[in-house]
Amino acid sequence: MKDSLLTVVRSLIFVAFALVLCALVFQFAGYNAPTMLWAVADGAFLRSGAIEQSLRWALPLFITAVGVGISFRAGFFNIGAQGQFYVGAICAAFAAEAFKGGPAFLVIPALIIAGMLGGALWALWPGLLRLRSGTDEVITTLMGNFMAGLLLVYVTSGPLKDPSGSGQQASSRPLDAAYRISDSLGLSPTIIGIAVAVGILMWLLVNRTAFGVLASLAGRNGTMVEWQGARLWKLGLSSFVISGALAGLAGTIEFMGPNGRIASGFLPAHGFTAILIALVANLNVVGTAAAAVFFGGLASAALYLPIMAGLPAAAIDIINAAIALFITARSKLVDKVLRLGGRPS
Amino acid sequence: MSNPPKPALECRDVTVKFGDVTALSDVAVSFAPGQIHAVVGQNGAGKTTFARVAAGLVQPTAGAVDVMGEEIRTGHVSQSRAAGVELVHQSFALPPSFTVAETMEFGATGKGGIYSRRGLAEKWRTHLAGLDVQVDLNRRIRDLPIETQQGIEIARALVMDARVLILDEPTAVLSPSGIDMLFARVRRLKQRGVTVILILHKIREVLGIADTVTVLRGGRKVEGPLPIAEVSAERLANLIVGDAIAKTLDRHERDALVGTKSPVGEGAGHPENATGPSVLSMTAVSTRPDSEGIALDGIDLDIRPGEIVGIAGVEGNGQKTLVRAISALADLASGSIRLAGQDVTGAPLAARRAIGLRIIPFERNVEGLSLTSSLWQNWSARELLQGSLLKVIRPSAVREACDRSLREWSVHYHNSMQKAGSLSGGNAQKVILAREVDSDARLIIAAQPTRGLDIGATAFVWQALRQARDRGAAILLISSDLDELFDISDRVVVMLSGRVNGEFRAPFDIASVGAAMTDAAARTSA
């Protein structure tokens, strides 16, 4: 257990580094850095109602990030969470049209399943390409994001277009209130329940099943598990599909919960933030929950900054980018310092 | 003599540390010019590190190196080369797509430029002929036999007028006749006044070629350089093994471990035990060509329970493909494979493992273990794969079972959560044995199971394979070490160019096995 504690401490150190770097950037840009960081903390967690706002962002991010973690553990770099998130939302929206008028207790689960299938489908084809012909999944999933983004533009201005809509952003017809799983604030027992269930199930899958152990071995050394008789495609493809289904679930939650409709280009950074969360948490499910709350806080602060502190919302992008930088460049040095005086090697 | 010549190479109290590991400790040794010196020791004794220090590839933590009485700057290849020290590596790395002439030109001088094929060939023909390397200079490296490749590597090292030539384990990749050729070449170098230092690990090779011998053990110099006339095989064996371990080995085992004399394997052989129906039965198996090695060409092979069958052959003659074919990791073009009576020709590896196939693979750190995963995960992989993927496990229970098993195999480790990469080679191999040698094992493939292990660990692996054999398992042992093969095999099958080129029973005759390893015409069955 020492190792997982170490991981948490290490991630916190990286985040601290990133915040210091951001403070320097803000200072040089002419803002007062301490005020700025305080405003971020205030907007994320301190002011009244901030925690609820942060959780609204954290829960869908958590669900997507857990999925990303599952595929990364198995050695498949699915960076297409954004596209899977969109396709999940789109499929749920189509299902909502199809099942219109049905009883809520049937329609709501049906929409959720449709959304998960959509996300899974958007992960399935890059997974198959990788396993059948060795196509790099980083490229295909990345391309898949753009394709899904364009698909979203098409459906919101075509088949699902809301004729009464008049904004700059094309969007779908609103979901019947009976099928909504939260109000526009986006925090409801249903959503919390879904997130908790996902967390528990995925924790069990990773830590308490043969699949979890073998997928982790396969992610670190695929050759070794092949010599043990494992079929890599089974481990890899199922990890891929699970991660897609969870991203699709998050998209469905955004559609059925706070948004109540899908709009072209909505939440364009969701999938990438989720990848960042998974990496900060070192692909650990419990760590992902903690990291999701942190990044949920940042997302919520981004809305608050311009109004309350007169700062650009892009400040949050800078913080995200700085954290990404430090996490991907995780250094041996920090590991060494952490292990000083630790157990014998 | 009152004024002895300056030593060709002298190490003064050289110490090399890699992190916490001391590879060489205060090694002081000097080699007289114009002689053939052997440096021997078991794996991990520091032989290769010594060679790399002399060649400037490793910067010693302390100590100095003199060449011809002049101190050189250590840790710089250019300095060592300028002083006339050249090293031929254990696994030589000639560019496979280059022709011989191109290899000589660009490998030796490192300079580029416009050239003509004929010009290059002219330039290097005399050099190669002078070293008795008979080869068409326009052939590509990948098409040449390994002995010739080694000759070219040596010729390349000698371009710069080397005065000290170090060959690191040059015999490891050669057939017996290839070793004779190499030794003849080394003697001619001696006549030309080159000081040759041979890193070896077989006593019979040392006695056959060297003028002096130096023994390393555990990073320290134990003895030497001793004139070869003053040292007996017996004494040398004890120096290499160390008194502590020598006591635990029987004499026969020790001789096989250090290659004291020509191996015959008279101690092995229990053919009377091996009477049951074949565990493995390969009939006319050919594989489709792929990028990982040469294809099998009509292999027939039968192994019965209670029998160790050794596969001999120069590396790269289809041994890897044989293992992959039995493990369902290579595509069969024709033929059939039966395992314990069942036809498994089209069956996946998981099904074959369920029948009782176990594999100790060639590449311990790639195919055998996931170095960045924990010990218990590595250990449990085989069992976990036998059930459903969604089978619920209790990691604490698995870890306990892993601890029990690893203790039984006397693995030295801290706890089962530590990474497999933190173990020494011998302990890592024991983890693989603990996983693969279980009571349900029917056929155990042991591919180079002792490569890189020290003598204690090697003896341990041999013992484990013998015990599995005595329990009734069939064992397929692939090794490039004839001593090992002859010592523990009941039968030896020689592979050449993807075919079976001879089958032998104990007592083995090294000359005829050696002939089968290199010469397709010597297809015999004794």
CSV table of N, CA, C and O in Angstrom, one decimal, chain A residues 1 3 73 205 207-214 216-217 220-221 223-231 234-235 238 343-345, chain B residues 323 327 329 348-350 353 359 366-370 372-373 376-378 381-382 384-385 389-393 395 414 435-436:
chain,number,residue,atom,x,y,z
A,1,MET,N,0.8,-1.2,0.0
A,1,MET,CA,0.0,0.0,0.0
A,1,MET,C,0.9,1.2,0.0
A,1,MET,O,0.4,2.3,-0.4
A,3,ASP,N,3.1,2.0,-1.9
A,3,ASP,CA,3.4,2.4,-3.3
A,3,ASP,C,2.3,3.4,-3.7
A,3,ASP,O,2.6,4.4,-4.4
A,73,ARG,N,-4.2,1.1,-18.7
A,73,ARG,CA,-3.6,0.0,-17.9
A,73,ARG,C,-3.3,-1.2,-18.8
A,73,ARG,O,-2.3,-1.9,-18.6
A,205,LEU,N,-13.2,-4.6,-10.9
A,205,LEU,CA,-12.7,-5.2,-12.1
A,205,LEU,C,-11.2,-5.1,-12.1
A,205,LEU,O,-10.5,-6.1,-12.5
A,207,ASN,N,-9.1,-4.5,-9.5
A,207,ASN,CA,-8.3,-5.0,-8.3
A,207,ASN,C,-8.7,-6.4,-7.8
A,207,ASN,O,-8.0,-7.0,-7.0
A,208,ARG,N,-9.9,-6.9,-8.3
A,208,ARG,CA,-10.3,-8.2,-7.8
A,208,ARG,C,-10.7,-9.2,-8.8
A,208,ARG,O,-11.4,-10.2,-8.5
A,209,THR,N,-10.3,-9.0,-10.0
A,209,THR,CA,-10.6,-10.1,-11.0
A,209,THR,C,-9.3,-10.5,-11.8
A,209,THR,O,-8.3,-9.7,-11.8
A,210,ALA,N,-9.3,-11.6,-12.3
A,210,ALA,CA,-8.2,-12.1,-13.2
A,210,ALA,C,-8.0,-11.1,-14.3
A,210,ALA,O,-6.8,-10.8,-14.7
A,211,PHE,N,-9.0,-10.6,-14.8
A,211,PHE,CA,-8.9,-9.6,-15.9
A,211,PHE,C,-8.0,-8.4,-15.5
A,211,PHE,O,-7.1,-8.0,-16.3
A,212,GLY,N,-8.2,-7.9,-14.3
A,212,GLY,CA,-7.5,-6.8,-13.9
A,212,GLY,C,-6.0,-7.1,-13.8
A,212,GLY,O,-5.2,-6.3,-14.3
A,213,VAL,N,-5.6,-8.2,-13.3
A,213,VAL,CA,-4.2,-8.6,-13.2
A,213,VAL,C,-3.6,-8.8,-14.6
A,213,VAL,O,-2.5,-8.2,-14.9
A,214,LEU,N,-4.3,-9.5,-15.4
A,214,LEU,CA,-3.8,-9.9,-16.7
A,214,LEU,C,-3.7,-8.6,-17.6
A,214,LEU,O,-2.7,-8.5,-18.4
A,216,SER,N,-3.2,-5.6,-16.6
A,216,SER,CA,-2.1,-4.8,-16.2
A,216,SER,C,-0.8,-5.4,-16.7
A,216,SER,O,0.1,-4.7,-17.1
A,217,LEU,N,-0.7,-6.7,-16.6
A,217,LEU,CA,0.5,-7.4,-17.1
A,217,LEU,C,0.7,-7.1,-18.6
A,217,LEU,O,1.7,-6.8,-19.1
A,220,ARG,N,2.0,-3.8,-19.5
A,220,ARG,CA,3.4,-3.5,-19.2
A,220,ARG,C,4.2,-4.4,-20.1
A,220,ARG,O,5.4,-4.0,-20.5
A,221,ASN,N,3.8,-5.6,-20.4
A,221,ASN,CA,4.6,-6.5,-21.3
A,221,ASN,C,3.6,-7.4,-22.0
A,221,ASN,O,3.4,-8.5,-21.5
A,223,THR,N,4.1,-9.2,-24.7
A,223,THR,CA,4.8,-10.4,-25.1
A,223,THR,C,4.7,-11.5,-24.0
A,223,THR,O,4.4,-12.7,-24.3
A,224,MET,N,4.9,-11.1,-22.8
A,224,MET,CA,4.9,-12.0,-21.7
A,224,MET,C,3.6,-12.7,-21.5
A,224,MET,O,3.5,-13.9,-21.4
A,225,VAL,N,2.5,-11.9,-21.6
A,225,VAL,CA,1.2,-12.6,-21.4
A,225,VAL,C,0.8,-13.5,-22.6
A,225,VAL,O,0.1,-14.5,-22.5
A,226,GLU,N,1.4,-13.1,-23.8
A,226,GLU,CA,1.1,-14.0,-25.0
A,226,GLU,C,1.8,-15.3,-24.8
A,226,GLU,O,1.2,-16.3,-25.1
A,227,TRP,N,3.0,-15.3,-24.2
A,227,TRP,CA,3.7,-16.6,-23.9
A,227,TRP,C,3.0,-17.4,-22.8
A,227,TRP,O,3.3,-18.5,-22.6
A,228,GLN,N,2.1,-16.7,-22.0
A,228,GLN,CA,1.3,-17.4,-21.0
A,228,GLN,C,0.1,-17.9,-21.7
A,228,GLN,O,-0.7,-18.6,-21.0
A,229,GLY,N,-0.2,-17.6,-22.9
A,229,GLY,CA,-1.4,-18.2,-23.6
A,229,GLY,C,-2.6,-17.2,-23.6
A,229,GLY,O,-3.7,-17.6,-24.0
A,230,ALA,N,-2.3,-15.9,-23.2
A,230,ALA,CA,-3.4,-15.0,-23.2
A,230,ALA,C,-3.6,-14.5,-24.6
A,230,ALA,O,-2.7,-14.5,-25.4
A,231,ARG,N,-4.9,-14.2,-24.9
A,231,ARG,CA,-5.1,-13.6,-26.2
A,231,ARG,C,-5.2,-12.1,-26.0
A,231,ARG,O,-6.1,-11.5,-25.4
A,234,LYS,N,-8.3,-10.0,-26.7
A,234,LYS,CA,-9.4,-10.1,-25.8
A,234,LYS,C,-9.2,-9.1,-24.7
A,234,LYS,O,-10.2,-8.4,-24.3
A,235,LEU,N,-8.0,-9.1,-24.1
A,235,LEU,CA,-7.8,-8.1,-23.0
A,235,LEU,C,-7.8,-6.7,-23.5
A,235,LEU,O,-8.4,-5.8,-22.9
A,238,SER,N,-11.4,-5.6,-25.0
A,238,SER,CA,-12.5,-5.3,-23.9
A,238,SER,C,-12.1,-4.1,-23.1
A,238,SER,O,-13.0,-3.3,-22.8
A,343,ARG,N,12.3,2.1,2.2
A,343,ARG,CA,12.7,0.7,2.4
A,343,ARG,C,13.9,0.4,1.5
A,343,ARG,O,14.2,1.0,0.6
A,344,PRO,N,14.5,-0.7,1.9
A,344,PRO,CA,15.7,-1.2,1.1
A,344,PRO,C,15.2,-1.5,-0.3
A,344,PRO,O,14.1,-2.0,-0.5
A,345,SER,N,16.1,-1.2,-1.2
A,345,SER,CA,15.7,-1.5,-2.6
A,345,SER,C,15.8,-2.9,-3.0
A,345,SER,O,16.6,-3.6,-2.4
B,323,VAL,N,10.4,-23.7,-30.8
B,323,VAL,CA,9.7,-23.3,-29.6
B,323,VAL,C,8.4,-22.6,-29.9
B,323,VAL,O,7.3,-22.9,-29.3
B,327,SER,N,4.4,-23.7,-29.2
B,327,SER,CA,3.7,-22.8,-28.4
B,327,SER,C,2.5,-22.1,-29.2
B,327,SER,O,2.0,-21.2,-28.6
B,329,LEU,N,2.7,-20.1,-31.5
B,329,LEU,CA,3.0,-18.7,-31.8
B,329,LEU,C,3.7,-18.5,-33.1
B,329,LEU,O,4.2,-17.5,-33.5
B,348,PRO,N,-5.0,-23.1,-29.8
B,348,PRO,CA,-4.2,-22.0,-29.3
B,348,PRO,C,-3.3,-22.4,-28.1
B,348,PRO,O,-3.5,-23.4,-27.5
B,349,LEU,N,-2.4,-21.5,-27.8
B,349,LEU,CA,-1.5,-21.8,-26.7
B,349,LEU,C,-2.3,-22.1,-25.4
B,349,LEU,O,-1.9,-23.0,-24.6
B,350,ALA,N,-3.3,-21.3,-25.1
B,350,ALA,CA,-4.1,-21.6,-23.9
B,350,ALA,C,-4.5,-23.0,-23.8
B,350,ALA,O,-4.4,-23.6,-22.7
B,353,ARG,N,-1.5,-25.2,-23.1
B,353,ARG,CA,-1.1,-25.1,-21.7
B,353,ARG,C,-2.0,-25.8,-20.8
B,353,ARG,O,-1.6,-26.4,-19.8
B,359,ILE,N,6.4,-23.4,-20.5
B,359,ILE,CA,7.5,-22.8,-21.3
B,359,ILE,C,8.4,-21.9,-20.5
B,359,ILE,O,7.9,-21.0,-19.8
B,366,VAL,N,11.7,-10.6,-21.3
B,366,VAL,CA,10.7,-10.1,-22.2
B,366,VAL,C,9.6,-11.1,-22.3
B,366,VAL,O,8.4,-10.7,-22.1
B,367,GLU,N,9.9,-12.3,-22.6
B,367,GLU,CA,8.9,-13.3,-22.8
B,367,GLU,C,8.5,-14.0,-21.5
B,367,GLU,O,7.4,-14.5,-21.3
B,368,GLY,N,9.4,-14.0,-20.6
B,368,GLY,CA,9.2,-14.7,-19.3
B,368,GLY,C,8.6,-13.9,-18.2
B,368,GLY,O,7.7,-14.4,-17.5
B,369,LEU,N,9.0,-12.7,-18.1
B,369,LEU,CA,8.5,-11.8,-17.0
B,369,LEU,C,8.2,-10.4,-17.5
B,369,LEU,O,8.8,-10.0,-18.4
B,370,SER,N,7.2,-9.8,-16.8
B,370,SER,CA,7.0,-8.4,-17.0
B,370,SER,C,7.8,-7.7,-15.9
B,370,SER,O,7.4,-7.7,-14.7
B,372,THR,N,8.3,-4.7,-14.9
B,372,THR,CA,7.7,-3.6,-14.2
B,372,THR,C,6.5,-4.0,-13.4
B,372,THR,O,5.9,-3.2,-12.8
B,373,SER,N,6.1,-5.3,-13.5
B,373,SER,CA,5.0,-5.7,-12.7
B,373,SER,C,5.5,-6.4,-11.5
B,373,SER,O,6.6,-6.8,-11.4
B,376,TRP,N,4.0,-11.2,-7.6
B,376,TRP,CA,2.8,-12.0,-7.5
B,376,TRP,C,2.0,-12.0,-8.8
B,376,TRP,O,1.5,-13.0,-9.2
B,377,GLN,N,2.0,-10.9,-9.5
B,377,GLN,CA,1.3,-10.8,-10.7
B,377,GLN,C,2.0,-11.7,-11.8
B,377,GLN,O,1.3,-12.5,-12.5
B,378,ASN,N,3.3,-11.6,-11.8
B,378,ASN,CA,4.0,-12.5,-12.8
B,378,ASN,C,3.8,-13.9,-12.4
B,378,ASN,O,3.6,-14.8,-13.3
B,381,ALA,N,0.2,-15.4,-13.3
B,381,ALA,CA,-0.4,-15.2,-14.7
B,381,ALA,C,-0.9,-16.5,-15.3
B,381,ALA,O,-2.0,-16.6,-15.8
B,382,ARG,N,-0.1,-17.6,-15.1
B,382,ARG,CA,-0.5,-18.9,-15.7
B,382,ARG,C,-1.8,-19.4,-15.1
B,382,ARG,O,-2.7,-19.8,-15.9
B,384,LEU,N,-4.1,-17.7,-13.5
B,384,LEU,CA,-5.2,-16.9,-13.7
B,384,LEU,C,-5.8,-17.1,-15.1
B,384,LEU,O,-7.0,-16.9,-15.4
B,385,LEU,N,-4.9,-17.4,-16.1
B,385,LEU,CA,-5.4,-17.6,-17.4
B,385,LEU,C,-6.1,-18.9,-17.6
B,385,LEU,O,-6.7,-19.2,-18.7
B,389,LEU,N,-11.9,-14.9,-17.4
B,389,LEU,CA,-11.2,-13.6,-17.1
B,389,LEU,C,-11.9,-12.8,-16.0
B,389,LEU,O,-11.3,-12.0,-15.3
B,390,LEU,N,-13.2,-13.1,-15.8
B,390,LEU,CA,-14.0,-12.4,-14.8
B,390,LEU,C,-14.0,-13.1,-13.4
B,390,LEU,O,-14.7,-12.7,-12.5
B,391,LYS,N,-13.2,-14.1,-13.3
B,391,LYS,CA,-13.1,-14.9,-12.1
B,391,LYS,C,-12.6,-13.9,-11.0
B,391,LYS,O,-11.7,-13.1,-11.2
B,392,VAL,N,-13.3,-13.9,-9.9
B,392,VAL,CA,-13.0,-13.0,-8.8
B,392,VAL,C,-11.8,-13.6,-8.0
B,392,VAL,O,-11.7,-14.8,-7.7
B,393,ILE,N,-10.8,-12.8,-7.7
B,393,ILE,CA,-9.7,-13.2,-7.0
B,393,ILE,C,-9.5,-12.4,-5.7
B,393,ILE,O,-10.0,-11.3,-5.6
B,395,PRO,N,-6.5,-10.8,-3.9
B,395,PRO,CA,-5.0,-10.6,-4.1
B,395,PRO,C,-4.2,-11.1,-2.9
B,395,PRO,O,-3.1,-11.7,-3.0
B,414,HIS,N,12.2,-9.6,-1.2
B,414,HIS,CA,11.7,-9.0,0.0
B,414,HIS,C,10.3,-9.3,0.2
B,414,HIS,O,9.9,-9.9,1.2
B,435,ARG,N,6.7,-20.8,-11.6
B,435,ARG,CA,5.4,-20.7,-12.3
B,435,ARG,C,5.2,-21.9,-13.3
B,435,ARG,O,4.1,-22.4,-13.4
B,436,GLU,N,6.3,-22.3,-13.9
B,436,GLU,CA,6.2,-23.2,-15.0
B,436,GLU,C,6.4,-24.7,-14.7
B,436,GLU,O,5.9,-25.5,-15.4
